[in-house]
Short mmCIF file of C-alpha atoms in Angstrom, two decimals:
data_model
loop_
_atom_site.label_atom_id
_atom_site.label_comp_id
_atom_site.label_asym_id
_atom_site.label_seq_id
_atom_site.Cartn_x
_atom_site.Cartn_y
_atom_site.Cartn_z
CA UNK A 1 -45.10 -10.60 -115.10
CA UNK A 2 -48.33 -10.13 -116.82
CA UNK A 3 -50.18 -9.18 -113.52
CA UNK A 4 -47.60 -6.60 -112.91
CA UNK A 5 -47.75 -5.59 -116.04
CA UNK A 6 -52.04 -5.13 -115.70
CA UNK A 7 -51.28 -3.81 -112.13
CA UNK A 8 -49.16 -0.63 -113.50
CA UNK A 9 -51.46 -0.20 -116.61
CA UNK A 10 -54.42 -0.11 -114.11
CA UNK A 11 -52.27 2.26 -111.85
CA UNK A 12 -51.62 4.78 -115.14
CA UNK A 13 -55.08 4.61 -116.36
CA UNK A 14 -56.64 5.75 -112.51
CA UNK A 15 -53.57 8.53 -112.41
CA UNK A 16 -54.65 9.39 -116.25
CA UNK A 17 -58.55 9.05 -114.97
CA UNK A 18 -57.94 11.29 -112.04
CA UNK A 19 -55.68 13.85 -113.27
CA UNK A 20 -58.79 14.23 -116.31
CA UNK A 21 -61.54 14.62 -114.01
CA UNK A 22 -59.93 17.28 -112.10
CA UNK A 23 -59.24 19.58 -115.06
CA UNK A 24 -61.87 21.91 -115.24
CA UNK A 25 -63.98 21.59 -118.99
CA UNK A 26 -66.60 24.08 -120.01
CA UNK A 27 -65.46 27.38 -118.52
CA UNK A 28 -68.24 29.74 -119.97
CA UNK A 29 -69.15 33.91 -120.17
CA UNK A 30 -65.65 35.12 -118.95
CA UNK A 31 -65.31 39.23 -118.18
CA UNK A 32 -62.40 40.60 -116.97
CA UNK A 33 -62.07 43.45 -114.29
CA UNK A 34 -61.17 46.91 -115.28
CA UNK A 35 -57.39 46.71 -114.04
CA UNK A 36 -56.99 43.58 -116.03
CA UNK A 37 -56.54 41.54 -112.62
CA UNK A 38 -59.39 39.55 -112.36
CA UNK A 39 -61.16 37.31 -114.29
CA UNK A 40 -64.84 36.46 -113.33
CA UNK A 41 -66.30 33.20 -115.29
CA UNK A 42 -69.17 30.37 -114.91
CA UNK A 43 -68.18 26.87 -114.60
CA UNK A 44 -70.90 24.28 -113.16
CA UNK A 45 -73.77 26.63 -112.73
CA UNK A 46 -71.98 28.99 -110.20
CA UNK A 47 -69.41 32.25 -111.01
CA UNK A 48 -65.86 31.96 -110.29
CA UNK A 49 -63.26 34.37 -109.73
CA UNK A 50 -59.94 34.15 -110.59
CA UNK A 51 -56.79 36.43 -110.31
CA UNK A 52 -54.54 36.14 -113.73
CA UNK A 53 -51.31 36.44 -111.67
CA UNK A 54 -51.47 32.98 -109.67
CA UNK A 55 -54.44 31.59 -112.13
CA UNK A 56 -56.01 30.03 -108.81
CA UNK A 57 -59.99 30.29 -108.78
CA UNK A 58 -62.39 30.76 -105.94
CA UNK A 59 -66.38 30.06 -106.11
CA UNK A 60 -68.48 33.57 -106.04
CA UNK A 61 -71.76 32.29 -105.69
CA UNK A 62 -73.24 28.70 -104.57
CA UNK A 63 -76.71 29.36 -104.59
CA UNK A 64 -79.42 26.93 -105.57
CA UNK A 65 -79.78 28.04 -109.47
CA UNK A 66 -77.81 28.64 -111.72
CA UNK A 67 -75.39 31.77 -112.22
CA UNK A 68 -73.93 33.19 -115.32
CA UNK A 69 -73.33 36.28 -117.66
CA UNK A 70 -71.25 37.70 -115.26
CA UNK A 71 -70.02 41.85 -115.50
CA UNK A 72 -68.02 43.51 -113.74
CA UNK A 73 -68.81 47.86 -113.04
CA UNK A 74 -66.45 50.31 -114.76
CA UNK A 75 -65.27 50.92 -111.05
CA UNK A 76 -64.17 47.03 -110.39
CA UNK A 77 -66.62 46.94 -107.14
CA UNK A 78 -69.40 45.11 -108.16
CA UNK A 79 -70.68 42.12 -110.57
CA UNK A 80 -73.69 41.83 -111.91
CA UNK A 81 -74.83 38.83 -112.99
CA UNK A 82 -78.21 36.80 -114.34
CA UNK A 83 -79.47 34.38 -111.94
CA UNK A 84 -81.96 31.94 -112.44
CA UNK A 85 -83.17 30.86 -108.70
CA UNK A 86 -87.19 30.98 -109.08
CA UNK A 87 -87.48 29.16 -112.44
CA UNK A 88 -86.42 32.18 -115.04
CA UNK A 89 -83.33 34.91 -115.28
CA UNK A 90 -83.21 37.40 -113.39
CA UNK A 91 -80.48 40.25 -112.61
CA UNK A 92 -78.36 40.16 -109.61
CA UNK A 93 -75.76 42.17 -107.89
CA UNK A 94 -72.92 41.87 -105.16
CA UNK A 95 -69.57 43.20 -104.40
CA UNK A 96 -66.91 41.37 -106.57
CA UNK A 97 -64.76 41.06 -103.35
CA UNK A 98 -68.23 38.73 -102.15
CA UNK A 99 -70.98 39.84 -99.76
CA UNK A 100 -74.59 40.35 -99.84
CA UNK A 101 -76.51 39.14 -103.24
CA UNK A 102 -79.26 41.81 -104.09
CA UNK A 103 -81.95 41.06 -106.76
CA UNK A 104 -82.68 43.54 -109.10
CA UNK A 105 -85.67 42.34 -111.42
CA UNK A 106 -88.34 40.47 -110.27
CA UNK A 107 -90.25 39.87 -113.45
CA UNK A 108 -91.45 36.45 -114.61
CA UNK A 109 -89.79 37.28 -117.59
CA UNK A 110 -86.37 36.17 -118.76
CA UNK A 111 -83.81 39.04 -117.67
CA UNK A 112 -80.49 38.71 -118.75
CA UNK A 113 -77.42 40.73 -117.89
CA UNK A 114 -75.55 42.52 -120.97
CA UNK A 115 -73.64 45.31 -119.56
CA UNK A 116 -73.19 48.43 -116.95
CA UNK A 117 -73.42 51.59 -117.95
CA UNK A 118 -70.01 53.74 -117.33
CA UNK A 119 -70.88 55.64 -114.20
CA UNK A 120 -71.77 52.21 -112.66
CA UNK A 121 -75.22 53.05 -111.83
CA UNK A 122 -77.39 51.51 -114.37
CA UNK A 123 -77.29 47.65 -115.68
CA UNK A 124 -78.30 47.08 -118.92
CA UNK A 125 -79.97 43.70 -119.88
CA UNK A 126 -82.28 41.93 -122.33
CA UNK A 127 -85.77 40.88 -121.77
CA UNK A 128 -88.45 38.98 -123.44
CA UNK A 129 -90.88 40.65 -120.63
CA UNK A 130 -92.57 42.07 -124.50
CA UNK A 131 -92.78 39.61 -126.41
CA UNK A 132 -89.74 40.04 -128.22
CA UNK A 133 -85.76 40.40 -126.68
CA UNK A 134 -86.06 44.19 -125.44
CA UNK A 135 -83.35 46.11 -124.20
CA UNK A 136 -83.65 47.37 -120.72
CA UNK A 137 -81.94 49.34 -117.69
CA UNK A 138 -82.31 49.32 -114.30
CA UNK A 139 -81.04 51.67 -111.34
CA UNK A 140 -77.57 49.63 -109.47
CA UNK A 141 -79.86 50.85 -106.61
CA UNK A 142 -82.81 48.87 -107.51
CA UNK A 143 -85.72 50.45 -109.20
CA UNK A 144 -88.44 49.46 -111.96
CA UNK A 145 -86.65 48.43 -115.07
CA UNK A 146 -87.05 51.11 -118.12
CA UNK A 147 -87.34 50.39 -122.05
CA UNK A 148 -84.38 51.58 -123.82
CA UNK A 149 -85.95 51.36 -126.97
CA UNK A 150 -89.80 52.49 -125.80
CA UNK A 151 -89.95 54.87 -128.62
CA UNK A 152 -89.04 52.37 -131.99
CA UNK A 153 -89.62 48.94 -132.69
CA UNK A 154 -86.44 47.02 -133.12
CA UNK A 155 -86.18 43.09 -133.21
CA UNK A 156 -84.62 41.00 -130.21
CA UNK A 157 -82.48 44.04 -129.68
CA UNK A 158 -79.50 42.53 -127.20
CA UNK A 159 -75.75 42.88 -126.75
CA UNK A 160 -76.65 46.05 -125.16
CA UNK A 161 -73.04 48.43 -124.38
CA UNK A 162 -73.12 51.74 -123.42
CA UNK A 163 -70.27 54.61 -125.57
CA UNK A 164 -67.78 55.60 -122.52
CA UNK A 165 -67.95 59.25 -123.63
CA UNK A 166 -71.14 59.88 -125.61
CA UNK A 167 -73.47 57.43 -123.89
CA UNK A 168 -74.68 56.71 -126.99
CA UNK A 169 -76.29 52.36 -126.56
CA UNK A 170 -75.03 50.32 -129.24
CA UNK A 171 -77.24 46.59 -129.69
CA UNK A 172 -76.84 43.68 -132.06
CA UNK A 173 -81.00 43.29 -133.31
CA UNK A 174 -80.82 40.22 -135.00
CA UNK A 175 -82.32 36.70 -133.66
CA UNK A 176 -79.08 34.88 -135.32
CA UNK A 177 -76.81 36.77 -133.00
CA UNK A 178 -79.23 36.35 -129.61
CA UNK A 179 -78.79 32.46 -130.29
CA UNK A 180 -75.01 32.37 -129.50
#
């Protein structure tokens, strides 16, 4: 009776054990798509796409680095994203329905992906290329990166989001609120 007894605990514990293992922890940087449809998030060092309807989630990217900070455009067409494939962040791009991955900075610097501006043809994204956490855009169409902030000096400006009707950049400038 006692073996049985051991046998079915054993049974339960590798169902429990199993059942655990396959729930997925640590979910990170969610955005959601503009028609509130899709829900784009990093879980083991890749991006993941999910539709809220049927809550089932496909892989985006399975490249060697690691993938996060994922945004989708104001359109819903394409993500942009910070990889880190060479040893530092960069900014990437690729149709959120999957395709080609293009690379958009190619600095040795850390780039990392805030937002896109409304029109969808600028990505906005922080970068220690300075010194300091800068705030920078750069062309959906590739380009050299530009300043936002070439003018002043503000501190580890970051959290970079565009107004939808004035276009006026709002930032958080603090180094408490870059160390989320």
């Amino acid at each position: 009776m006692r073996k049985i007894l051991g046998l079915a605990f054993f049974v339960f514990f590798m169902l429990q054990s199993n059942a655990q293992v396959s729930d997925p922890r640590f979910l990170s940087n969610p955005c959601i798509s503009p028609d509130a449809k899709t829900v784009v998030f990093s879980f083991e060092g890749d991006l993941w796409k999910t539709n809220i309807a049927d809550g089932q989630a496909s892989r985006v990217t399975a490249m060697q680095g690691y993938e996060t900070n994922a945004k989708i455009s104001p359109d819903g067409k394409w993500l942009a994203f910070t990889g880190q494939q060479m040893g530092n962040n960069d900014v990437l791009v690729m149709p959120l329905e999957g395709g080609e991955i293009k690379q958009l900075t190619f600095h040795s610097a850390s780039d990392i992906v805030n937002n896109w501006s409304w029109d969808s043809k600028q990505i906005y994204f922080t970068s220690n290329r300075t010194g300091q956490a800068a705030g920078y855009s750069v062309p959906f169409s590739g380009g050299t990166p530009i300043r936002l902030f070439g003018d002043h000096y503000y501190m580890m400006d970051h959290g970079i989001a565009e107004h939808p009707q004035s276009g006026d950049i709002f930032f958080n400038d603090t180094w408490e609120s870059n160390n989320q």
